[in-house]
mmCIF file of C-alpha atoms in Angstrom:
data_model
loop_
_atom_site.group_PDB
_atom_site.id
_atom_site.type_symbol
_atom_site.label_atom_id
_atom_site.label_comp_id
_atom_site.label_asym_id
_atom_site.label_seq_id
_atom_site.Cartn_x
_atom_site.Cartn_y
_atom_site.Cartn_z
ATOM 1 C CA MET A 21 18.647 -4.289 -3.004
ATOM 2 C CA THR A 22 15.497 -6.228 -3.044
ATOM 3 C CA THR A 23 15.284 -9.503 -2.306
ATOM 4 C CA GLN A 24 12.006 -11.406 -3.661
ATOM 5 C CA THR A 25 10.951 -15.041 -4.396
ATOM 6 C CA PRO A 26 10.360 -16.080 -7.928
ATOM 7 C CA GLN A 27 6.815 -16.569 -7.960
ATOM 8 C CA ILE A 28 5.028 -13.659 -7.442
ATOM 9 C CA PRO A 29 2.463 -13.087 -9.957
ATOM 10 C CA GLU A 30 1.918 -10.079 -12.301
ATOM 11 C CA THR A 31 -1.458 -9.640 -11.766
ATOM 12 C CA MET A 32 -3.575 -10.127 -8.974
ATOM 13 C CA ARG A 33 -7.542 -10.018 -7.812
ATOM 14 C CA ALA A 34 -8.499 -7.733 -5.479
ATOM 15 C CA ALA A 35 -11.860 -6.451 -4.310
ATOM 16 C CA VAL A 36 -12.051 -2.991 -5.787
ATOM 17 C CA LEU A 37 -14.700 0.081 -4.942
ATOM 18 C CA ARG A 38 -15.082 2.159 -7.889
ATOM 19 C CA ASP A 39 -18.315 3.148 -6.457
ATOM 20 C CA THR A 40 -20.387 3.983 -3.343
ATOM 21 C CA GLU A 41 -23.932 3.029 -4.961
ATOM 22 C CA VAL A 42 -22.339 -0.354 -6.651
ATOM 23 C CA GLY A 43 -19.861 -1.868 -3.322
ATOM 24 C CA LEU A 44 -17.406 -3.792 -4.080
ATOM 25 C CA GLN A 45 -16.482 -5.764 -7.088
ATOM 26 C CA VAL A 46 -13.560 -8.420 -7.477
ATOM 27 C CA GLU A 47 -11.133 -7.030 -10.272
ATOM 28 C CA THR A 48 -7.391 -8.470 -11.904
ATOM 29 C CA ILE A 49 -5.170 -5.738 -11.090
ATOM 30 C CA ARG A 50 -1.768 -5.239 -11.001
ATOM 31 C CA THR A 51 0.480 -7.350 -8.165
ATOM 32 C CA PRO A 52 2.232 -4.305 -6.581
ATOM 33 C CA ARG A 53 5.632 -4.473 -5.315
ATOM 34 C CA PRO A 54 7.713 -3.075 -2.305
ATOM 35 C CA ARG A 55 9.608 0.464 -2.595
ATOM 36 C CA ALA A 56 11.987 1.737 -0.134
ATOM 37 C CA GLY A 57 11.325 0.481 3.854
ATOM 38 C CA GLU A 58 8.764 -1.816 2.055
ATOM 39 C CA VAL A 59 7.672 -5.813 2.301
ATOM 40 C CA LEU A 60 5.014 -7.646 -0.273
ATOM 41 C CA VAL A 61 2.811 -9.849 1.718
ATOM 42 C CA LYS A 62 0.791 -12.745 0.262
ATOM 43 C CA VAL A 63 -2.135 -12.130 2.506
ATOM 44 C CA ALA A 64 -3.358 -15.562 4.546
ATOM 45 C CA ALA A 65 -6.386 -13.110 5.791
ATOM 46 C CA CYS A 66 -8.040 -9.611 6.355
ATOM 47 C CA GLY A 67 -10.211 -8.224 8.824
ATOM 48 C CA MET A 68 -13.981 -6.831 7.900
ATOM 49 C CA CYS A 69 -14.428 -3.192 10.464
ATOM 50 C CA HIS A 70 -16.505 -0.676 10.161
ATOM 51 C CA SER A 71 -14.503 1.706 9.661
ATOM 52 C CA ASP A 72 -13.924 0.339 6.170
ATOM 53 C CA LEU A 73 -17.615 0.440 5.818
ATOM 54 C CA HIS A 74 -17.659 4.462 6.268
ATOM 55 C CA VAL A 75 -15.510 4.940 3.446
ATOM 56 C CA ILE A 76 -18.450 1.521 1.439
ATOM 57 C CA GLY A 77 -21.113 3.503 2.251
ATOM 58 C CA GLY A 78 -19.308 7.346 1.322
ATOM 59 C CA ALA A 79 -19.139 8.803 4.790
ATOM 60 C CA ILE A 80 -16.149 9.286 4.554
ATOM 61 C CA ALA A 81 -15.151 10.727 1.270
ATOM 62 C CA PHE A 82 -11.422 8.415 -0.170
ATOM 63 C CA PRO A 83 -10.101 8.802 -3.450
ATOM 64 C CA LEU A 84 -11.552 5.744 -5.786
ATOM 65 C CA PRO A 85 -11.164 3.176 -7.460
ATOM 66 C CA ALA A 86 -9.992 2.031 -4.147
ATOM 67 C CA VAL A 87 -8.766 -1.379 -2.643
ATOM 68 C CA LEU A 88 -9.819 -1.226 1.550
ATOM 69 C CA GLY A 89 -9.022 -3.765 4.127
ATOM 70 C CA HIS A 90 -6.472 -2.746 6.903
ATOM 71 C CA GLU A 91 -5.827 -5.390 8.810
ATOM 72 C CA ILE A 92 -4.169 -8.461 7.444
ATOM 73 C CA ALA A 93 -1.863 -11.708 7.757
ATOM 74 C CA GLY A 94 0.389 -13.093 5.625
ATOM 75 C CA THR A 95 3.550 -14.417 4.632
ATOM 76 C CA ILE A 96 6.342 -11.825 2.872
ATOM 77 C CA VAL A 97 7.175 -12.239 -0.343
ATOM 78 C CA GLU A 98 9.957 -9.547 -0.854
ATOM 79 C CA LEU A 99 11.231 -7.304 0.694
ATOM 80 C CA GLY A 100 12.119 -3.554 -0.453
ATOM 81 C CA PRO A 101 15.418 -1.566 -0.220
ATOM 82 C CA GLY A 102 16.677 -0.655 3.088
ATOM 83 C CA VAL A 103 15.028 -3.514 5.049
ATOM 84 C CA GLU A 104 17.946 -5.362 5.569
ATOM 85 C CA HIS A 105 18.259 -4.354 8.848
ATOM 86 C CA THR A 106 14.691 -5.168 10.784
ATOM 87 C CA GLY A 107 14.928 -8.459 11.213
ATOM 88 C CA LEU A 108 12.265 -9.035 8.338
ATOM 89 C CA LYS A 109 12.986 -11.821 6.100
ATOM 90 C CA VAL A 110 11.325 -13.649 2.517
ATOM 91 C CA GLY A 111 9.568 -16.188 4.376
ATOM 92 C CA GLN A 112 8.532 -15.278 7.742
ATOM 93 C CA ASN A 113 5.099 -15.341 8.574
ATOM 94 C CA VAL A 114 3.523 -11.223 9.723
ATOM 95 C CA ALA A 115 0.414 -9.664 10.757
ATOM 96 C CA GLY A 116 0.169 -6.115 9.248
ATOM 97 C CA GLY A 117 -1.559 -3.036 11.460
ATOM 98 C CA PHE A 118 -3.909 -0.463 9.742
ATOM 99 C CA LEU A 119 -1.840 1.844 11.299
ATOM 100 C CA MET A 120 1.457 2.350 9.402
ATOM 101 C CA PRO A 121 3.657 4.394 10.607
ATOM 102 C CA CYS A 122 6.097 6.849 8.730
ATOM 103 C CA GLY A 123 9.073 6.466 10.969
ATOM 104 C CA GLN A 124 10.457 9.497 10.275
ATOM 105 C CA CYS A 125 8.330 12.889 11.647
ATOM 106 C CA GLU A 126 7.876 14.767 14.611
ATOM 107 C CA ALA A 127 5.413 12.411 16.093
ATOM 108 C CA CYS A 128 6.646 9.336 15.022
ATOM 109 C CA SER A 129 10.395 9.821 16.714
ATOM 110 C CA SER A 130 8.507 10.579 20.050
ATOM 111 C CA GLY A 131 7.166 6.939 19.591
ATOM 112 C CA ARG A 132 4.108 8.606 19.262
ATOM 113 C CA ASP A 133 3.283 6.030 16.277
ATOM 114 C CA GLU A 134 -0.875 6.652 16.481
ATOM 115 C CA LEU A 135 -0.287 10.110 15.342
ATOM 116 C CA CYS A 136 1.928 9.691 12.072
ATOM 117 C CA ALA A 137 0.797 13.131 9.676
ATOM 118 C CA PRO A 138 1.989 11.297 6.600
ATOM 119 C CA PHE A 139 0.276 8.346 7.645
ATOM 120 C CA PHE A 140 -3.417 11.128 8.094
ATOM 121 C CA GLU A 141 -2.381 14.083 5.270
ATOM 122 C CA LEU A 142 -0.939 10.729 2.818
ATOM 123 C CA ASN A 143 -3.489 7.455 3.246
ATOM 124 C CA ARG A 144 -5.912 8.406 5.239
ATOM 125 C CA LEU A 145 -6.496 11.441 2.645
ATOM 126 C CA LYS A 146 -5.293 11.289 -0.387
ATOM 127 C CA GLY A 147 -4.537 6.481 -0.577
ATOM 128 C CA VAL A 148 -1.251 6.717 -0.560
ATOM 129 C CA LEU A 149 2.288 5.695 0.868
ATOM 130 C CA TYR A 150 4.518 8.162 2.052
ATOM 131 C CA ASP A 151 6.668 8.943 -1.313
ATOM 132 C CA GLY A 152 3.217 10.649 -2.062
ATOM 133 C CA GLU A 153 2.467 6.852 -4.811
ATOM 134 C CA THR A 154 -0.124 4.270 -4.928
ATOM 135 C CA ARG A 155 1.161 0.708 -5.007
ATOM 136 C CA LEU A 156 -1.378 -0.268 -6.702
ATOM 137 C CA SER A 157 -3.047 0.715 -10.864
ATOM 138 C CA THR A 158 -5.053 -1.397 -12.891
ATOM 139 C CA ILE A 159 -3.390 -3.716 -15.686
ATOM 140 C CA GLU A 160 -4.154 -0.163 -18.055
ATOM 141 C CA GLY A 161 -2.416 1.561 -15.951
ATOM 142 C CA GLU A 162 -4.893 3.521 -13.787
ATOM 143 C CA PRO A 163 -4.076 4.207 -10.063
ATOM 144 C CA VAL A 164 -5.839 3.172 -7.842
ATOM 145 C CA TYR A 165 -5.904 4.006 -4.433
ATOM 146 C CA MET A 166 -5.440 1.976 -0.680
ATOM 147 C CA TYR A 167 -6.927 2.238 2.854
ATOM 148 C CA SER A 168 -3.361 1.267 4.440
ATOM 149 C CA MET A 169 -2.078 -1.802 2.805
ATOM 150 C CA GLY A 170 -5.160 -2.606 0.481
ATOM 151 C CA GLY A 171 -5.296 -5.630 2.512
ATOM 152 C CA LEU A 172 -9.016 -6.973 0.573
ATOM 153 C CA ALA A 173 -5.914 -8.626 -2.231
ATOM 154 C CA GLU A 174 -4.365 -11.243 -2.585
ATOM 155 C CA TYR A 175 -0.825 -8.979 -1.876
ATOM 156 C CA ALA A 176 -0.449 -5.940 -0.202
ATOM 157 C CA VAL A 177 2.666 -3.975 -0.130
ATOM 158 C CA VAL A 178 3.248 -2.771 3.728
ATOM 159 C CA PRO A 179 5.375 -0.470 5.282
ATOM 160 C CA ALA A 180 7.989 -3.109 7.079
ATOM 161 C CA THR A 181 7.153 -0.206 10.193
ATOM 162 C CA ALA A 182 3.602 -1.687 10.187
ATOM 163 C CA VAL A 183 4.129 -5.282 10.346
ATOM 164 C CA ALA A 184 4.941 -7.376 13.355
ATOM 165 C CA PRO A 185 6.717 -11.392 12.875
ATOM 166 C CA THR A 186 3.678 -14.644 14.308
ATOM 167 C CA PRO A 187 5.459 -17.243 15.703
ATOM 168 C CA ASP A 188 4.272 -20.957 14.688
ATOM 169 C CA ASN A 189 1.074 -21.801 17.086
ATOM 170 C CA ILE A 190 -0.247 -18.328 15.700
ATOM 171 C CA ASP A 191 -3.161 -19.226 12.572
ATOM 172 C CA LEU A 192 -3.148 -16.918 9.823
ATOM 173 C CA VAL A 193 -5.973 -16.549 8.981
ATOM 174 C CA PRO A 194 -8.268 -15.204 12.273
ATOM 175 C CA ALA A 195 -4.731 -14.092 13.478
ATOM 176 C CA SER A 196 -5.405 -10.819 10.755
ATOM 177 C CA ILE A 197 -7.800 -8.935 13.211
ATOM 178 C CA LEU A 198 -4.615 -8.989 15.366
ATOM 179 C CA GLY A 199 -3.767 -5.772 13.658
ATOM 180 C CA CYS A 200 -6.893 -3.375 14.321
ATOM 181 C CA ALA A 201 -9.056 -5.119 15.988
ATOM 182 C CA ALA A 202 -6.941 -6.013 19.487
ATOM 183 C CA LEU A 203 -4.362 -3.535 18.325
ATOM 184 C CA THR A 204 -6.688 -0.901 18.831
ATOM 185 C CA GLY A 205 -8.239 -2.569 22.555
ATOM 186 C CA TYR A 206 -5.238 -3.309 23.360
ATOM 187 C CA GLY A 207 -3.994 0.475 23.504
ATOM 188 C CA ALA A 208 -7.593 1.337 24.090
ATOM 189 C CA VAL A 209 -6.104 0.415 27.688
ATOM 190 C CA ARG A 210 -2.683 0.061 27.683
ATOM 191 C CA ARG A 211 -2.096 3.621 25.956
ATOM 192 C CA GLY A 212 -5.871 6.141 26.119
ATOM 193 C CA ALA A 213 -6.524 4.322 29.621
ATOM 194 C CA ASP A 214 -3.438 3.609 30.827
ATOM 195 C CA LEU A 215 -5.126 0.365 33.269
ATOM 196 C CA HIS A 216 -4.309 0.014 36.829
ATOM 197 C CA TYR A 217 -4.724 -3.579 38.576
ATOM 198 C CA GLY A 218 -7.803 -3.375 40.744
ATOM 199 C CA GLU A 219 -9.894 -0.460 38.645
ATOM 200 C CA THR A 220 -13.339 -0.818 37.344
ATOM 201 C CA VAL A 221 -14.783 -0.483 33.686
ATOM 202 C CA ALA A 222 -17.500 -0.914 31.776
ATOM 203 C CA VAL A 223 -17.354 -1.037 27.772
ATOM 204 C CA VAL A 224 -20.201 -0.009 25.771
ATOM 205 C CA ALA A 225 -20.144 -2.026 22.234
ATOM 206 C CA VAL A 226 -19.006 -5.151 22.603
ATOM 207 C CA GLY A 227 -18.301 -6.237 18.315
ATOM 208 C CA GLY A 228 -14.960 -7.541 17.229
ATOM 209 C CA VAL A 229 -12.326 -4.231 18.786
ATOM 210 C CA GLY A 230 -14.851 -3.908 22.206
ATOM 211 C CA THR A 231 -14.465 -8.292 22.742
ATOM 212 C CA ASN A 232 -10.437 -7.373 22.562
ATOM 213 C CA ILE A 233 -10.923 -4.883 25.413
ATOM 214 C CA VAL A 234 -13.094 -7.121 27.249
ATOM 215 C CA GLN A 235 -10.288 -9.491 27.784
ATOM 216 C CA ILE A 236 -7.467 -6.773 27.369
ATOM 217 C CA ALA A 237 -9.090 -5.195 30.359
ATOM 218 C CA SER A 238 -9.363 -8.255 32.043
ATOM 219 C CA ALA A 239 -5.735 -9.581 31.562
ATOM 220 C CA PHE A 240 -4.718 -6.483 32.542
ATOM 221 C CA GLY A 241 -6.307 -7.224 36.131
ATOM 222 C CA ALA A 242 -9.799 -4.954 35.917
ATOM 223 C CA LYS A 243 -11.915 -5.546 38.882
ATOM 224 C CA GLN A 244 -14.732 -5.859 37.407
ATOM 225 C CA VAL A 245 -15.006 -5.263 33.716
ATOM 226 C CA ILE A 246 -18.819 -4.236 32.460
ATOM 227 C CA ALA A 247 -20.031 -5.798 28.779
ATOM 228 C CA ILE A 248 -22.906 -3.142 27.782
ATOM 229 C CA ASP A 249 -24.396 -3.447 24.310
ATOM 230 C CA VAL A 250 -27.966 -3.525 23.318
ATOM 231 C CA SER A 251 -27.678 -7.023 21.863
ATOM 232 C CA ASP A 252 -27.639 -10.304 24.116
ATOM 233 C CA GLU A 253 -26.809 -11.899 20.889
ATOM 234 C CA LYS A 254 -23.913 -9.673 21.077
ATOM 235 C CA LEU A 255 -23.261 -10.123 25.214
ATOM 236 C CA ALA A 256 -24.006 -14.267 25.701
ATOM 237 C CA PRO A 257 -19.876 -14.764 25.347
ATOM 238 C CA MET A 258 -18.661 -12.324 27.188
ATOM 239 C CA LYS A 259 -18.082 -14.202 30.923
ATOM 240 C CA GLY A 260 -15.596 -16.102 28.556
ATOM 241 C CA TYR A 261 -14.010 -13.099 27.666
ATOM 242 C CA GLY A 262 -13.605 -11.880 31.286
ATOM 243 C CA ALA A 263 -16.667 -9.993 31.495
ATOM 244 C CA THR A 264 -17.640 -10.118 35.302
ATOM 245 C CA ALA A 265 -21.167 -8.603 34.420
ATOM 246 C CA THR A 266 -23.451 -7.736 31.159
ATOM 247 C CA ILE A 267 -25.981 -5.619 30.075
ATOM 248 C CA ASN A 268 -28.168 -5.210 27.645
ATOM 249 C CA SER A 269 -28.890 -1.325 27.901
ATOM 250 C CA ALA A 270 -31.623 -1.746 25.147
ATOM 251 C CA LYS A 271 -33.618 -3.391 28.050
ATOM 252 C CA THR A 272 -31.897 -1.790 30.531
ATOM 253 C CA ASP A 273 -30.988 1.024 32.601
ATOM 254 C CA ALA A 274 -26.904 1.099 31.758
ATOM 255 C CA ARG A 275 -25.973 3.738 34.890
ATOM 256 C CA GLU A 276 -28.384 2.540 37.552
ATOM 257 C CA GLU A 277 -27.736 -0.940 36.952
ATOM 258 C CA VAL A 278 -23.386 -0.566 36.873
ATOM 259 C CA LEU A 279 -24.213 2.019 40.027
ATOM 260 C CA ARG A 280 -25.698 -0.881 41.585
ATOM 261 C CA LEU A 281 -22.706 -4.096 40.418
ATOM 262 C CA THR A 282 -20.562 -0.903 41.952
ATOM 263 C CA GLY A 283 -21.644 0.151 45.057
ATOM 264 C CA GLY A 284 -23.252 3.127 44.038
ATOM 265 C CA LYS A 285 -19.958 4.931 42.744
ATOM 266 C CA GLY A 286 -19.708 3.704 38.411
ATOM 267 C CA VAL A 287 -16.255 2.216 36.172
ATOM 268 C CA ASP A 288 -13.029 3.870 36.604
ATOM 269 C CA VAL A 289 -12.706 3.702 33.633
ATOM 270 C CA SER A 290 -15.462 3.404 30.319
ATOM 271 C CA PHE A 291 -14.760 2.151 26.959
ATOM 272 C CA GLU A 292 -16.590 3.380 23.852
ATOM 273 C CA ALA A 293 -16.024 1.021 20.972
ATOM 274 C CA LEU A 294 -18.424 1.984 18.546
ATOM 275 C CA GLY A 295 -18.213 6.104 17.609
ATOM 276 C CA ILE A 296 -22.405 6.866 17.900
ATOM 277 C CA PRO A 297 -23.937 9.358 19.803
ATOM 278 C CA ALA A 298 -26.121 6.875 21.539
ATOM 279 C CA THR A 299 -22.831 5.003 22.910
ATOM 280 C CA TRP A 300 -20.815 8.377 24.201
ATOM 281 C CA THR A 301 -24.029 8.296 26.129
ATOM 282 C CA THR A 302 -23.865 5.390 27.655
ATOM 283 C CA ALA A 303 -19.921 5.698 28.883
ATOM 284 C CA LEU A 304 -20.046 8.734 30.592
ATOM 285 C CA ASP A 305 -23.556 8.015 31.778
ATOM 286 C CA VAL A 306 -22.078 4.825 33.852
ATOM 287 C CA LEU A 307 -18.201 7.092 35.327
ATOM 288 C CA ALA A 308 -17.289 7.584 38.331
ATOM 289 C CA ASP A 309 -16.349 10.770 39.331
ATOM 290 C CA GLY A 310 -12.840 11.287 38.394
ATOM 291 C CA GLY A 311 -13.146 8.748 35.997
ATOM 292 C CA ARG A 312 -11.176 8.444 32.227
ATOM 293 C CA MET A 313 -14.181 7.676 29.241
ATOM 294 C CA VAL A 314 -11.919 6.461 26.001
ATOM 295 C CA PRO A 315 -13.449 6.537 23.223
ATOM 296 C CA ILE A 316 -12.205 4.111 20.427
ATOM 297 C CA GLY A 317 -14.937 4.281 17.359
ATOM 298 C CA LEU A 318 -15.008 6.274 14.287
ATOM 299 C CA GLY A 319 -18.427 7.981 13.420
ATOM 300 C CA ALA A 320 -19.717 8.473 10.376
ATOM 301 C CA GLY A 321 -18.469 11.303 8.676
ATOM 302 C CA VAL A 322 -18.441 14.877 10.975
ATOM 303 C CA GLN A 323 -20.533 13.338 13.887
ATOM 304 C CA THR A 324 -20.716 14.822 17.423
ATOM 305 C CA ALA A 325 -21.733 13.673 20.301
ATOM 306 C CA GLY A 326 -23.322 16.145 23.428
ATOM 307 C CA VAL A 327 -21.273 16.198 27.221
ATOM 308 C CA GLU A 328 -22.480 17.547 30.305
ATOM 309 C CA ILE A 329 -20.541 20.253 30.703
ATOM 310 C CA ASN A 330 -21.147 21.009 34.604
ATOM 311 C CA ARG A 331 -21.010 17.665 34.936
ATOM 312 C CA THR A 332 -17.549 16.833 33.925
ATOM 313 C CA VAL A 333 -16.004 19.440 35.488
ATOM 314 C CA ARG A 334 -17.158 18.872 38.420
ATOM 315 C CA ARG A 335 -16.561 15.684 38.868
ATOM 316 C CA SER A 336 -13.263 15.812 37.145
ATOM 317 C CA GLN A 337 -13.931 13.265 34.854
ATOM 318 C CA SER A 338 -11.541 12.617 31.595
ATOM 319 C CA ILE A 339 -12.094 11.666 28.141
ATOM 320 C CA LEU A 340 -8.889 10.423 26.167
ATOM 321 C CA GLY A 341 -9.945 9.935 22.924
ATOM 322 C CA SER A 342 -7.993 6.586 21.386
ATOM 323 C CA TYR A 343 -7.001 5.906 17.929
ATOM 324 C CA GLY A 344 -5.079 2.535 17.125
ATOM 325 C CA ALA A 345 -1.880 1.569 19.483
ATOM 326 C CA ARG A 346 1.703 2.417 19.424
ATOM 327 C CA THR A 347 2.475 0.249 16.226
ATOM 328 C CA ARG A 348 6.237 -0.280 16.477
ATOM 329 C CA GLN A 349 5.942 -0.823 20.052
ATOM 330 C CA ASP A 350 1.882 -2.513 20.924
ATOM 331 C CA LEU A 351 1.747 -4.902 17.684
ATOM 332 C CA PRO A 352 4.518 -7.332 18.461
ATOM 333 C CA ALA A 353 3.289 -6.900 22.396
ATOM 334 C CA VAL A 354 -0.360 -8.192 20.789
ATOM 335 C CA VAL A 355 1.204 -10.422 18.797
ATOM 336 C CA ASP A 356 2.569 -12.152 21.521
ATOM 337 C CA LEU A 357 -0.490 -11.854 24.049
ATOM 338 C CA ALA A 358 -2.022 -13.772 21.264
ATOM 339 C CA SER A 359 0.787 -16.520 20.762
ATOM 340 C CA GLU A 360 0.237 -16.917 25.058
ATOM 341 C CA GLY A 361 -3.267 -17.103 24.308
ATOM 342 C CA VAL A 362 -4.009 -14.101 26.907
ATOM 343 C CA ILE A 363 -5.448 -12.503 22.894
ATOM 344 C CA ASN A 364 -8.325 -15.357 21.907
ATOM 345 C CA TYR A 365 -9.120 -13.919 18.511
ATOM 346 C CA LYS A 366 -9.186 -17.297 16.794
ATOM 347 C CA GLU A 367 -13.354 -16.997 18.548
ATOM 348 C CA ILE A 368 -13.755 -13.590 18.277
ATOM 349 C CA VAL A 369 -13.382 -14.405 14.254
ATOM 350 C CA SER A 370 -17.133 -15.440 13.616
ATOM 351 C CA GLN A 371 -17.611 -15.564 10.058
ATOM 352 C CA HIS A 372 -14.991 -16.230 7.068
ATOM 353 C CA PHE A 373 -16.521 -14.918 3.516
ATOM 354 C CA SER A 374 -13.595 -15.359 0.228
ATOM 355 C CA LEU A 375 -12.466 -12.425 -1.321
ATOM 356 C CA GLU A 376 -16.309 -12.902 -4.138
ATOM 357 C CA GLN A 377 -18.257 -12.704 -0.857
ATOM 358 C CA ALA A 378 -16.841 -9.786 0.435
ATOM 359 C CA ASP A 379 -19.485 -7.355 0.016
ATOM 360 C CA GLU A 380 -21.714 -9.076 1.289
ATOM 361 C CA GLY A 381 -19.957 -9.584 4.266
ATOM 362 C CA TYR A 382 -19.776 -5.751 4.616
ATOM 363 C CA LYS A 383 -22.932 -5.999 3.906
ATOM 364 C CA ALA A 384 -23.826 -8.232 7.235
ATOM 365 C CA LEU A 385 -21.268 -6.374 8.982
ATOM 366 C CA ARG A 386 -23.572 -3.268 7.754
ATOM 367 C CA ASP A 387 -27.174 -4.908 9.450
ATOM 368 C CA GLN A 388 -25.333 -5.793 12.571
ATOM 369 C CA LYS A 389 -25.347 -9.562 11.331
ATOM 370 C CA ILE A 390 -22.386 -10.434 12.380
ATOM 371 C CA GLN A 391 -20.585 -11.538 15.829
ATOM 372 C CA GLY A 392 -17.259 -10.598 16.788
ATOM 373 C CA ARG A 393 -14.957 -9.992 13.639
ATOM 374 C CA ALA A 394 -15.266 -11.711 10.184
ATOM 375 C CA VAL A 395 -12.501 -11.937 8.096
ATOM 376 C CA VAL A 396 -11.908 -12.270 4.249
ATOM 377 C CA ASP A 397 -9.970 -15.173 3.251
ATOM 378 C CA MET A 398 -7.884 -15.444 0.687
ATOM 379 C CA SER A 399 -7.952 -19.557 0.898
ATOM 380 C CA LEU A 400 -11.478 -20.095 -0.384
#
């Protein structure tokens, strides 16, 4: 039995990608409806992430037409069957996480949401949910595929496993970044690095995810948090998020400066948050003997990065990939940290775009003109 409010329209506006040469165009399509284990969210805002850019630009293959957008906040307006015992309710404000665990596969059953096989095999490769079908279609009935929940739209269907209620003190529009930028940052620090109190940290590339890693590592008790980027503008606010030092690696040798700051040792943990060979190299170069390098950034298409074999082996260094987080456990924790003021999610959001401006916003992101995170604000 579904539970819903009566005000759900038959159609909605969505930013649809039909051609990577054309980009996003706003269309009117059918409003999706939730099926078993799903909720329908009226989207307040959708965060804009580099991962979307890889699809928009054609570097990562994805079925088209598609609606992208994988971090949202909004209000539940309908519950699908089987959601009665989750505590979720119509009228409840929620944040939606990009990594939507099926909750039933071997990985999910062992608590490893970030390794959910159906998420990768069905959603990430085929643009559908876990019954093998998309929830989106044109008015004529043509399937429109979903990147995560397809958040660049007025409404989005999200598996109940991938939403977390937000308290009244959470501002819904900037809270859209909690489901990817903050969740990924939390997962990197808590799960990927298993950061211990008093360890030293470097964060290479301080966009939306990197900024969250800076403040979460600081909150977890890192002794030093060194922010590294090639943009003085991006580095400028980092000390306000908990960085103890900043390095512009375009102007200064990052390895030499990190060694100077750490008494010649290097850092215990380095995080790489962009997904290009140059930042991988920097993250490895600043690492101490026995240290852990945690890459988070996704490359465009199939990219490789060089690793100095003998140094990695002889100095017992680890490379620990971190994709997102364990959504069911970690998204509520991220919401709590934001509610308590530990994660400053509001100031990270530096620009708001309307749905009609989504393509313009992603071009600005591509051209590195966005500091922190930008969002598509459905109220504009």
